[in-house]
Amino acid sequence: MAPASEWVTIAPDDLLVMDLAPDRENRARRVVIQLMPPPFSQPWIANIRTLARAHWWDGLAIVRAQDNYVVQWGDPDAEDAAKAKALPLLIPTDESEYVSPAGVAIGRDGQSRHVNFSAYTEAFDDFVSGWPLSAGHDETVWPVHCYGTVGVGRSLSPDAGSGAELYAVIGHAPRHLDRNIAVVGRVIEGIEHLSTLPRGTEALGFYKSPEERTPITSIVLGSEIADFHVYQYLSTEGETFARYAEARANRRDPFFIVPAGGADVCNIPVPVRRAQAG
Amino acid sequence: MAPASEWVTIAPDDLLVMDLAPDRENRARRVVIQLMPPPFSQPWIANIRTLARAHWWDGLAIVRAQDNYVVQWGDPDAEDAAKAKALPLLIPTDESEYVSPAGVAIGRDGQSRHVNFSAYTEAFDDFVSGWPLSAGHDETVWPVHCYGTVGVGRSLSPDAGSGAELYAVIGHAPRHLDRNIAVVGRVIEGIEHLSTLPRGTEALGFYKSPEERTPITSIVLGSEIADFHVYQYLSTEGETFARYAEARANRRDPFFIVPAGGADVCNIPVPVRRAQAG
C-alpha cells in the first residue's frame, strides 16, 4: 500500500464528467475523465472547460464507435454548416496550435526513469507527473495514446480540432496518433459505458442513423457537481509506483511461468482511486 | 492490391465457428476463429477440434467479460465437480504440455524479417506464416497476444488447461501472457459480438448471475457448415504484406503530421478476407 503522501488529488476543474442517457435497464452511465496538466494541449483544454461550463455538449451524442479503436462524441451535425450547433467561443485552428502535440521541452533533469525504448516512436516511454509520455532524443516529451486516452477529433492537417469533438481509445494503443493529435485526458472511471457501445456500421464506425447514437445527457466539470467524489492518482515519482511498474514487468504471482522482463507503458495504467471520506 | 497468389486459403478444419444466442433485436451473433497452425499449441487444438465435433460447448455460455482484457467462455459449472459437464476425452494437463507455449524452434533460416525489438519480451517481434510471433535469441519462437487472440483458460501452473475454456483478448495486448498460456487462434470475424458484451461485475469480470451470461448456441468447425465461406489471409512472406507493414509504421496519408517510424506487431493486423465466389 502506498502512503497517503504518494496519492495526488486531482483538481475538480481537471475532471470532465459525462452522463450518457440511461441504458435499457435504466441504469445510469457516467464516464469520468481526467484532463491533462500543463504544458500539454492547454489551448484545447481551455476550450473544453469553456464548452463544459456552457453545457454545450448536453443533448448531443456519441457519433462513432469503431471496434478496437475509438468511441467519439460531439455534434452529429458538425459537418453541416446549416445545422451545426454554434460554438460558444472562437476556435483557434491554425497550424501553430500544433506546438503541443509535436512535443514540448519540460526540463526533466534528474527525473529520468525510462520504462523502455519504444519501437513505435524510436523514443523512450516514461511516466511524468502521473501520465504516460514518450521522450525524444531532442529532450522533448509528448503524451501517448493508451487504452482510455482522450483526444481531440479533427479533420485533415492543419486543422487541429477545437475540442468540441472528442474520442476515447477503446482498443490496442494507436500509438501512430501520438504527436498527430492533441491528447487532452484519460478516462478514469466508467470506460465500460463507452467500450460496450454497439459498433457503428458506417465507414470508420460512424453510426448510420440518429436512432443508433447514444444521447449525451450532460458534460460538466467536476467542480460543478456538489459534493462530487475526490479522485487521486498514484504519484509516478514515488517508490510505490516504481515497485508497481517493476511488478507489472516481471509478474511473480503463481499464475505465471515466464516473466516478460518488460512491460509496455500502456500495460502499466496509473492507479486512480476515489479518496476515502474524511 | 495483392495478387491472388499471396492470399492463403484457411482450411475449414482450422475454423471454429461460434454462434451466440441472438441479441435483443434478434440479430444473429457469429464469431469466426482461425486456429493456429503447427507447431504451436497442437495438443490443445486437437482437444478443441474434438470438443467442437462433439458439440460440447452447445448450450454453455460466455462466463466472463473483463474490460480492456478478455471475454471467456466455457462451462459455468466447471469448478463444481458435481455439476461440471463431462469432457468427451481424456485431457492432458501435466506440465510437459507447456513445451509449445514456452517457445519452439522452427528453423527460420533466411526467413527473418524482424518487425521490431519488443521491450516486453526482450525479443524480436515478427510475422511467420500469417501469424504475429516473438523470436528469442535462442532461436525459439512463440505466438503473441494481440487484440483478438484466442487462448486457453487455465488455473495456476502447472495446470495447462484443456481447451474447453477459451478466451479472446478485447483490450490492449496483454503480452505478459505470452509463453504463459497456450495461444490457439484469433478472431477473424465478429469480434464486436464479444467486445461489446456487458462487463461482468464480479472479480476478474466474471458474471454474478446466470442471467447475465450470454448463451452459446453452438460451436462447430467450419468443415461442418455446408457451403461455408472460404476465408483467406494475406501471406506474411509476400511483397504486399511487406509494403503494408511498412505503411503501417510510416503513415503517409494526409491525416498525419509525424509518421511514427515504427509499429507494434499488434498494430499490424494480418489481413483476412472472405474469398470471392468463383
Short mmCIF file of N, CA and C in Angstrom, two decimals, chain A residues 24-25 27 67-69 95 98 102 115-117 119-122 146-147 154-157 170-181 191-192 195-199 212 248-249 251 253-267, chain B residues 24-25 27 67-69 95 98 102 115-117 119-122 146-147 154-157 170-181 191-192 195-199 212 248-249 251 253-267:
data_model
loop_
_atom_site.label_atom_id
_atom_site.label_comp_id
_atom_site.label_asym_id
_atom_site.label_seq_id
_atom_site.Cartn_x
_atom_site.Cartn_y
_atom_site.Cartn_z
N ARG A 24 -30.71 0.41 -21.19
CA ARG A 24 -32.05 -0.18 -21.36
C ARG A 24 -32.65 -0.67 -20.06
N GLU A 25 -31.80 -0.91 -19.08
CA GLU A 25 -32.32 -1.27 -17.75
C GLU A 25 -32.45 -0.02 -16.88
N ARG A 27 -30.24 2.05 -16.04
CA ARG A 27 -29.09 2.29 -15.17
C ARG A 27 -28.31 3.50 -15.67
N ASP A 67 -14.63 -0.61 -33.59
CA ASP A 67 -14.05 -1.67 -32.77
C ASP A 67 -12.52 -1.61 -32.77
N ASN A 68 -11.96 -1.86 -31.60
CA ASN A 68 -10.50 -1.85 -31.42
C ASN A 68 -9.89 -0.52 -31.80
N TYR A 69 -10.65 0.58 -31.64
CA TYR A 69 -10.10 1.88 -31.99
C TYR A 69 -10.64 2.97 -31.07
N GLU A 95 -2.20 26.21 -37.73
CA GLU A 95 -1.19 25.18 -37.55
C GLU A 95 -0.29 25.43 -36.34
N TYR A 98 -0.22 23.39 -33.12
CA TYR A 98 0.34 22.05 -33.03
C TYR A 98 1.64 21.98 -32.24
N ALA A 102 3.25 18.13 -30.92
CA ALA A 102 4.52 17.77 -31.52
C ALA A 102 5.60 17.52 -30.48
N VAL A 115 10.96 3.75 -18.92
CA VAL A 115 10.31 2.45 -18.81
C VAL A 115 10.86 1.51 -19.87
N ASN A 116 10.88 1.96 -21.08
CA ASN A 116 11.51 1.15 -22.13
C ASN A 116 11.65 1.96 -23.41
N PHE A 117 12.42 1.42 -24.30
CA PHE A 117 12.57 2.02 -25.61
C PHE A 117 11.40 1.58 -26.46
N ALA A 119 9.65 0.99 -29.91
CA ALA A 119 9.94 0.83 -31.33
C ALA A 119 9.00 1.67 -32.19
N TYR A 120 7.83 2.02 -31.62
CA TYR A 120 6.86 2.78 -32.43
C TYR A 120 7.39 4.16 -32.74
N THR A 121 8.02 4.76 -31.75
CA THR A 121 8.33 6.18 -31.88
C THR A 121 9.83 6.42 -31.91
N GLU A 122 10.61 5.36 -31.82
CA GLU A 122 12.06 5.50 -31.73
C GLU A 122 12.41 6.49 -30.62
N CYS A 146 -2.93 5.45 -25.06
CA CYS A 146 -3.15 4.13 -24.47
C CYS A 146 -4.66 3.88 -24.45
N TYR A 147 -5.05 2.69 -24.03
CA TYR A 147 -6.46 2.41 -23.79
C TYR A 147 -6.99 3.46 -22.83
N ARG A 154 -10.36 15.64 -35.23
CA ARG A 154 -10.07 16.72 -36.18
C ARG A 154 -10.19 16.18 -37.59
N SER A 155 -10.16 17.12 -38.57
CA SER A 155 -10.10 16.74 -39.97
C SER A 155 -8.64 16.68 -40.38
N LEU A 156 -8.40 16.76 -41.66
CA LEU A 156 -7.02 16.68 -42.14
C LEU A 156 -6.19 17.86 -41.64
N SER A 157 -4.91 17.62 -41.42
CA SER A 157 -3.99 18.69 -41.04
C SER A 157 -3.99 19.76 -42.12
N ILE A 170 -10.62 2.73 -27.24
CA ILE A 170 -11.24 1.52 -26.67
C ILE A 170 -10.59 0.26 -27.24
N GLY A 171 -9.34 0.34 -27.67
CA GLY A 171 -8.67 -0.84 -28.22
C GLY A 171 -7.18 -0.77 -27.97
N HIS A 172 -6.45 -1.55 -28.74
CA HIS A 172 -5.00 -1.56 -28.62
C HIS A 172 -4.44 -0.16 -28.90
N ALA A 173 -3.47 0.24 -28.10
CA ALA A 173 -2.95 1.61 -28.17
C ALA A 173 -2.60 2.01 -29.61
N PRO A 174 -3.28 3.05 -30.14
CA PRO A 174 -2.99 3.52 -31.50
C PRO A 174 -1.86 4.55 -31.46
N ARG A 175 -0.65 4.06 -31.25
CA ARG A 175 0.48 4.95 -30.99
C ARG A 175 0.85 5.81 -32.20
N HIS A 176 0.37 5.41 -33.39
CA HIS A 176 0.63 6.23 -34.57
C HIS A 176 -0.06 7.59 -34.47
N LEU A 177 -1.03 7.72 -33.55
CA LEU A 177 -1.68 9.02 -33.36
C LEU A 177 -0.85 9.96 -32.49
N ASP A 178 0.13 9.42 -31.76
CA ASP A 178 0.97 10.27 -30.91
C ASP A 178 1.59 11.39 -31.74
N ARG A 179 1.57 12.58 -31.22
CA ARG A 179 2.15 13.77 -31.86
C ARG A 179 1.34 14.22 -33.09
N ASN A 180 0.31 13.47 -33.43
CA ASN A 180 -0.53 13.87 -34.56
C ASN A 180 -1.86 14.46 -34.10
N ILE A 181 -2.20 14.18 -32.87
CA ILE A 181 -3.49 14.59 -32.32
C ILE A 181 -3.23 15.12 -30.91
N ILE A 191 -15.25 3.63 -18.18
CA ILE A 191 -14.96 3.43 -19.61
C ILE A 191 -15.81 2.31 -20.20
N GLU A 192 -16.27 1.38 -19.36
CA GLU A 192 -17.10 0.29 -19.90
C GLU A 192 -18.39 0.80 -20.53
N SER A 195 -16.86 1.42 -24.02
CA SER A 195 -16.28 0.27 -24.73
C SER A 195 -17.32 -0.77 -25.10
N THR A 196 -18.48 -0.79 -24.43
CA THR A 196 -19.51 -1.78 -24.76
C THR A 196 -20.56 -1.24 -25.71
N LEU A 197 -20.44 0.00 -26.15
CA LEU A 197 -21.45 0.54 -27.07
C LEU A 197 -21.47 -0.24 -28.38
N PRO A 198 -22.64 -0.42 -28.97
CA PRO A 198 -22.70 -1.11 -30.26
C PRO A 198 -21.80 -0.40 -31.27
N ARG A 199 -21.10 -1.15 -32.07
CA ARG A 199 -20.21 -0.54 -33.06
C ARG A 199 -21.03 0.04 -34.21
N GLU A 212 -29.32 5.18 -33.69
CA GLU A 212 -28.25 4.33 -33.17
C GLU A 212 -27.34 5.08 -32.20
N ARG A 248 4.73 -5.13 -12.70
CA ARG A 248 3.99 -5.33 -13.95
C ARG A 248 4.91 -5.93 -15.02
N ALA A 249 6.18 -5.58 -14.97
CA ALA A 249 7.12 -6.07 -15.98
C ALA A 249 7.57 -7.49 -15.68
N ARG A 251 6.00 -10.39 -13.63
CA ARG A 251 4.91 -10.94 -12.82
C ARG A 251 5.41 -12.16 -12.07
N ASP A 253 3.36 -13.66 -9.50
CA ASP A 253 2.34 -14.44 -8.81
C ASP A 253 2.28 -15.83 -9.43
N PRO A 254 1.62 -16.79 -8.71
CA PRO A 254 1.74 -18.21 -9.10
C PRO A 254 1.16 -18.54 -10.46
N PHE A 255 0.42 -17.62 -11.06
CA PHE A 255 -0.15 -17.91 -12.38
C PHE A 255 0.94 -17.99 -13.44
N PHE A 256 2.02 -17.24 -13.24
CA PHE A 256 2.99 -17.05 -14.31
C PHE A 256 4.14 -18.05 -14.29
N ILE A 257 4.56 -18.43 -15.46
CA ILE A 257 5.67 -19.36 -15.63
C ILE A 257 6.89 -18.57 -16.08
N VAL A 258 6.70 -17.72 -17.08
CA VAL A 258 7.78 -16.93 -17.66
C VAL A 258 7.49 -15.45 -17.47
N PRO A 259 8.23 -14.75 -16.61
CA PRO A 259 8.03 -13.29 -16.54
C PRO A 259 8.52 -12.64 -17.82
N ALA A 260 7.85 -11.57 -18.23
CA ALA A 260 8.16 -10.98 -19.53
C ALA A 260 9.50 -10.25 -19.54
N GLY A 261 9.87 -9.68 -18.41
CA GLY A 261 11.13 -8.93 -18.37
C GLY A 261 10.97 -7.48 -18.81
N GLY A 262 9.75 -7.11 -19.14
CA GLY A 262 9.49 -5.73 -19.56
C GLY A 262 7.99 -5.54 -19.67
N ALA A 263 7.59 -4.29 -19.80
CA ALA A 263 6.16 -4.03 -19.94
C ALA A 263 5.97 -2.79 -20.80
N ASP A 264 4.97 -2.85 -21.65
CA ASP A 264 4.54 -1.72 -22.44
C ASP A 264 4.04 -0.63 -21.49
N VAL A 265 4.34 0.61 -21.80
CA VAL A 265 3.88 1.72 -20.97
C VAL A 265 2.35 1.70 -20.83
N CYS A 266 1.66 1.19 -21.85
CA CYS A 266 0.20 1.13 -21.79
C CYS A 266 -0.30 -0.07 -21.00
N ASN A 267 0.58 -0.97 -20.60
CA ASN A 267 0.20 -2.05 -19.70
C ASN A 267 0.54 -1.73 -18.25
N ARG B 24 -30.77 -8.63 -28.57
CA ARG B 24 -32.12 -8.20 -28.19
C ARG B 24 -32.96 -7.79 -29.37
N GLU B 25 -32.32 -7.46 -30.48
CA GLU B 25 -33.08 -7.17 -31.71
C GLU B 25 -33.20 -8.43 -32.57
N ARG B 27 -30.91 -10.24 -33.76
CA ARG B 27 -29.89 -10.36 -34.80
C ARG B 27 -28.92 -11.47 -34.43
N ASP B 67 -13.19 -5.68 -18.78
CA ASP B 67 -12.87 -4.57 -19.67
C ASP B 67 -11.37 -4.47 -19.90
N ASN B 68 -11.02 -4.14 -21.15
CA ASN B 68 -9.61 -3.99 -21.55
C ASN B 68 -8.80 -5.25 -21.28
N TYR B 69 -9.46 -6.42 -21.32
CA TYR B 69 -8.71 -7.65 -21.08
C TYR B 69 -9.27 -8.81 -21.92
N GLU B 95 2.62 -30.80 -16.82
CA GLU B 95 3.47 -29.67 -17.15
C GLU B 95 4.18 -29.85 -18.49
N TYR B 98 3.55 -27.88 -21.65
CA TYR B 98 3.95 -26.49 -21.83
C TYR B 98 5.10 -26.30 -22.80
N ALA B 102 6.08 -22.30 -24.31
CA ALA B 102 7.40 -21.80 -23.91
C ALA B 102 8.26 -21.44 -25.12
N VAL B 115 10.18 -7.23 -37.25
CA VAL B 115 9.37 -6.02 -37.24
C VAL B 115 9.96 -5.01 -36.26
N ASN B 116 10.21 -5.45 -35.07
CA ASN B 116 10.88 -4.57 -34.12
C ASN B 116 11.31 -5.33 -32.88
N PHE B 117 12.16 -4.70 -32.12
CA PHE B 117 12.57 -5.27 -30.85
C PHE B 117 11.50 -4.96 -29.83
N ALA B 119 10.27 -4.53 -26.14
CA ALA B 119 10.75 -4.33 -24.77
C ALA B 119 10.04 -5.26 -23.80
N TYR B 120 8.85 -5.73 -24.18
CA TYR B 120 8.10 -6.59 -23.25
C TYR B 120 8.81 -7.90 -23.02
N THR B 121 9.36 -8.44 -24.11
CA THR B 121 9.83 -9.82 -24.04
C THR B 121 11.33 -9.89 -24.25
N GLU B 122 11.96 -8.76 -24.43
CA GLU B 122 13.39 -8.73 -24.75
C GLU B 122 13.68 -9.68 -25.90
N CYS B 146 -2.33 -10.46 -29.05
CA CYS B 146 -2.79 -9.18 -29.59
C CYS B 146 -4.31 -9.10 -29.36
N TYR B 147 -4.88 -7.96 -29.73
CA TYR B 147 -6.34 -7.84 -29.75
C TYR B 147 -6.89 -8.95 -30.65
N ARG B 154 -6.91 -21.32 -17.94
CA ARG B 154 -6.36 -22.35 -17.05
C ARG B 154 -6.31 -21.80 -15.63
N SER B 155 -6.03 -22.72 -14.68
CA SER B 155 -5.80 -22.33 -13.30
C SER B 155 -4.30 -22.10 -13.12
N LEU B 156 -3.86 -22.14 -11.88
CA LEU B 156 -2.44 -21.89 -11.63
C LEU B 156 -1.57 -22.98 -12.26
N SER B 157 -0.39 -22.59 -12.67
CA SER B 157 0.58 -23.54 -13.20
C SER B 157 0.88 -24.60 -12.14
N ILE B 170 -9.85 -8.61 -25.70
CA ILE B 170 -10.68 -7.48 -26.16
C ILE B 170 -10.11 -6.14 -25.67
N GLY B 171 -8.80 -6.08 -25.45
CA GLY B 171 -8.19 -4.83 -24.99
C GLY B 171 -6.76 -4.73 -25.46
N HIS B 172 -6.02 -3.85 -24.81
CA HIS B 172 -4.61 -3.69 -25.15
C HIS B 172 -3.86 -5.01 -24.98
N ALA B 173 -2.99 -5.31 -25.91
CA ALA B 173 -2.30 -6.60 -25.93
C ALA B 173 -1.70 -6.96 -24.57
N PRO B 174 -2.16 -8.06 -23.95
CA PRO B 174 -1.61 -8.49 -22.66
C PRO B 174 -0.39 -9.39 -22.88
N ARG B 175 0.70 -8.74 -23.28
CA ARG B 175 1.88 -9.51 -23.70
C ARG B 175 2.53 -10.31 -22.58
N HIS B 176 2.19 -9.97 -21.33
CA HIS B 176 2.72 -10.74 -20.21
C HIS B 176 2.17 -12.17 -20.21
N LEU B 177 1.10 -12.41 -20.98
CA LEU B 177 0.57 -13.78 -21.08
C LEU B 177 1.36 -14.63 -22.07
N ASP B 178 2.15 -13.98 -22.93
CA ASP B 178 2.93 -14.74 -23.92
C ASP B 178 3.80 -15.79 -23.20
N ARG B 179 3.83 -16.97 -23.71
CA ARG B 179 4.63 -18.08 -23.17
C ARG B 179 4.08 -18.61 -21.86
N ASN B 180 3.02 -17.98 -21.34
CA ASN B 180 2.42 -18.46 -20.10
C ASN B 180 1.11 -19.19 -20.35
N ILE B 181 0.57 -18.96 -21.52
CA ILE B 181 -0.73 -19.53 -21.86
C ILE B 181 -0.63 -20.03 -23.30
N ILE B 191 -15.69 -10.11 -33.94
CA ILE B 191 -15.21 -9.87 -32.58
C ILE B 191 -16.07 -8.84 -31.86
N GLU B 192 -16.78 -7.98 -32.61
CA GLU B 192 -17.62 -6.98 -31.94
C GLU B 192 -18.72 -7.64 -31.12
N SER B 195 -16.62 -8.04 -27.91
CA SER B 195 -16.07 -6.83 -27.28
C SER B 195 -17.15 -5.90 -26.75
N THR B 196 -18.38 -6.02 -27.24
CA THR B 196 -19.46 -5.15 -26.75
C THR B 196 -20.29 -5.80 -25.64
N LEU B 197 -19.96 -7.01 -25.24
CA LEU B 197 -20.75 -7.66 -24.19
C LEU B 197 -20.66 -6.86 -22.89
N PRO B 198 -21.74 -6.82 -22.12
CA PRO B 198 -21.68 -6.13 -20.83
C PRO B 198 -20.55 -6.74 -19.98
N ARG B 199 -19.83 -5.88 -19.29
CA ARG B 199 -18.74 -6.38 -18.45
C ARG B 199 -19.30 -7.03 -17.20
N GLU B 212 -26.93 -13.10 -16.47
CA GLU B 212 -26.05 -12.14 -17.14
C GLU B 212 -25.23 -12.79 -18.25
N ARG B 248 2.07 0.82 -42.35
CA ARG B 248 1.52 0.95 -41.00
C ARG B 248 2.51 1.66 -40.08
N ALA B 249 3.79 1.44 -40.33
CA ALA B 249 4.82 2.05 -39.47
C ALA B 249 5.05 3.51 -39.83
N ARG B 251 2.85 6.19 -41.58
CA ARG B 251 1.59 6.60 -42.20
C ARG B 251 1.85 7.86 -43.01
N ASP B 253 -0.73 9.14 -45.22
CA ASP B 253 -1.93 9.79 -45.73
C ASP B 253 -2.05 11.18 -45.11
N PRO B 254 -2.90 12.03 -45.70
CA PRO B 254 -2.89 13.46 -45.32
C PRO B 254 -3.29 13.75 -43.88
N PHE B 255 -3.82 12.76 -43.19
CA PHE B 255 -4.20 12.99 -41.80
C PHE B 255 -2.97 13.20 -40.92
N PHE B 256 -1.87 12.58 -41.29
CA PHE B 256 -0.73 12.50 -40.38
C PHE B 256 0.28 13.62 -40.58
N ILE B 257 0.83 14.07 -39.46
CA ILE B 257 1.84 15.10 -39.47
C ILE B 257 3.21 14.46 -39.22
N VAL B 258 3.26 13.60 -38.21
CA VAL B 258 4.51 12.95 -37.81
C VAL B 258 4.35 11.44 -37.98
N PRO B 259 5.03 10.81 -38.95
CA PRO B 259 4.97 9.34 -39.01
C PRO B 259 5.73 8.76 -37.83
N ALA B 260 5.26 7.62 -37.32
CA ALA B 260 5.83 7.07 -36.09
C ALA B 260 7.23 6.51 -36.30
N GLY B 261 7.49 5.98 -37.49
CA GLY B 261 8.80 5.37 -37.72
C GLY B 261 8.87 3.93 -37.27
N GLY B 262 7.78 3.41 -36.75
CA GLY B 262 7.75 2.02 -36.30
C GLY B 262 6.32 1.66 -35.97
N ALA B 263 6.07 0.37 -35.77
CA ALA B 263 4.72 -0.05 -35.41
C ALA B 263 4.81 -1.29 -34.55
N ASP B 264 3.94 -1.34 -33.56
CA ASP B 264 3.78 -2.50 -32.72
C ASP B 264 3.27 -3.65 -33.59
N VAL B 265 3.76 -4.85 -33.35
CA VAL B 265 3.31 -6.02 -34.10
C VAL B 265 1.78 -6.16 -34.01
N CYS B 266 1.20 -5.71 -32.89
CA CYS B 266 -0.25 -5.82 -32.71
C CYS B 266 -1.01 -4.70 -33.41
N ASN B 267 -0.30 -3.71 -33.94
CA ASN B 267 -0.94 -2.69 -34.77
C ASN B 267 -0.78 -2.97 -36.25
#
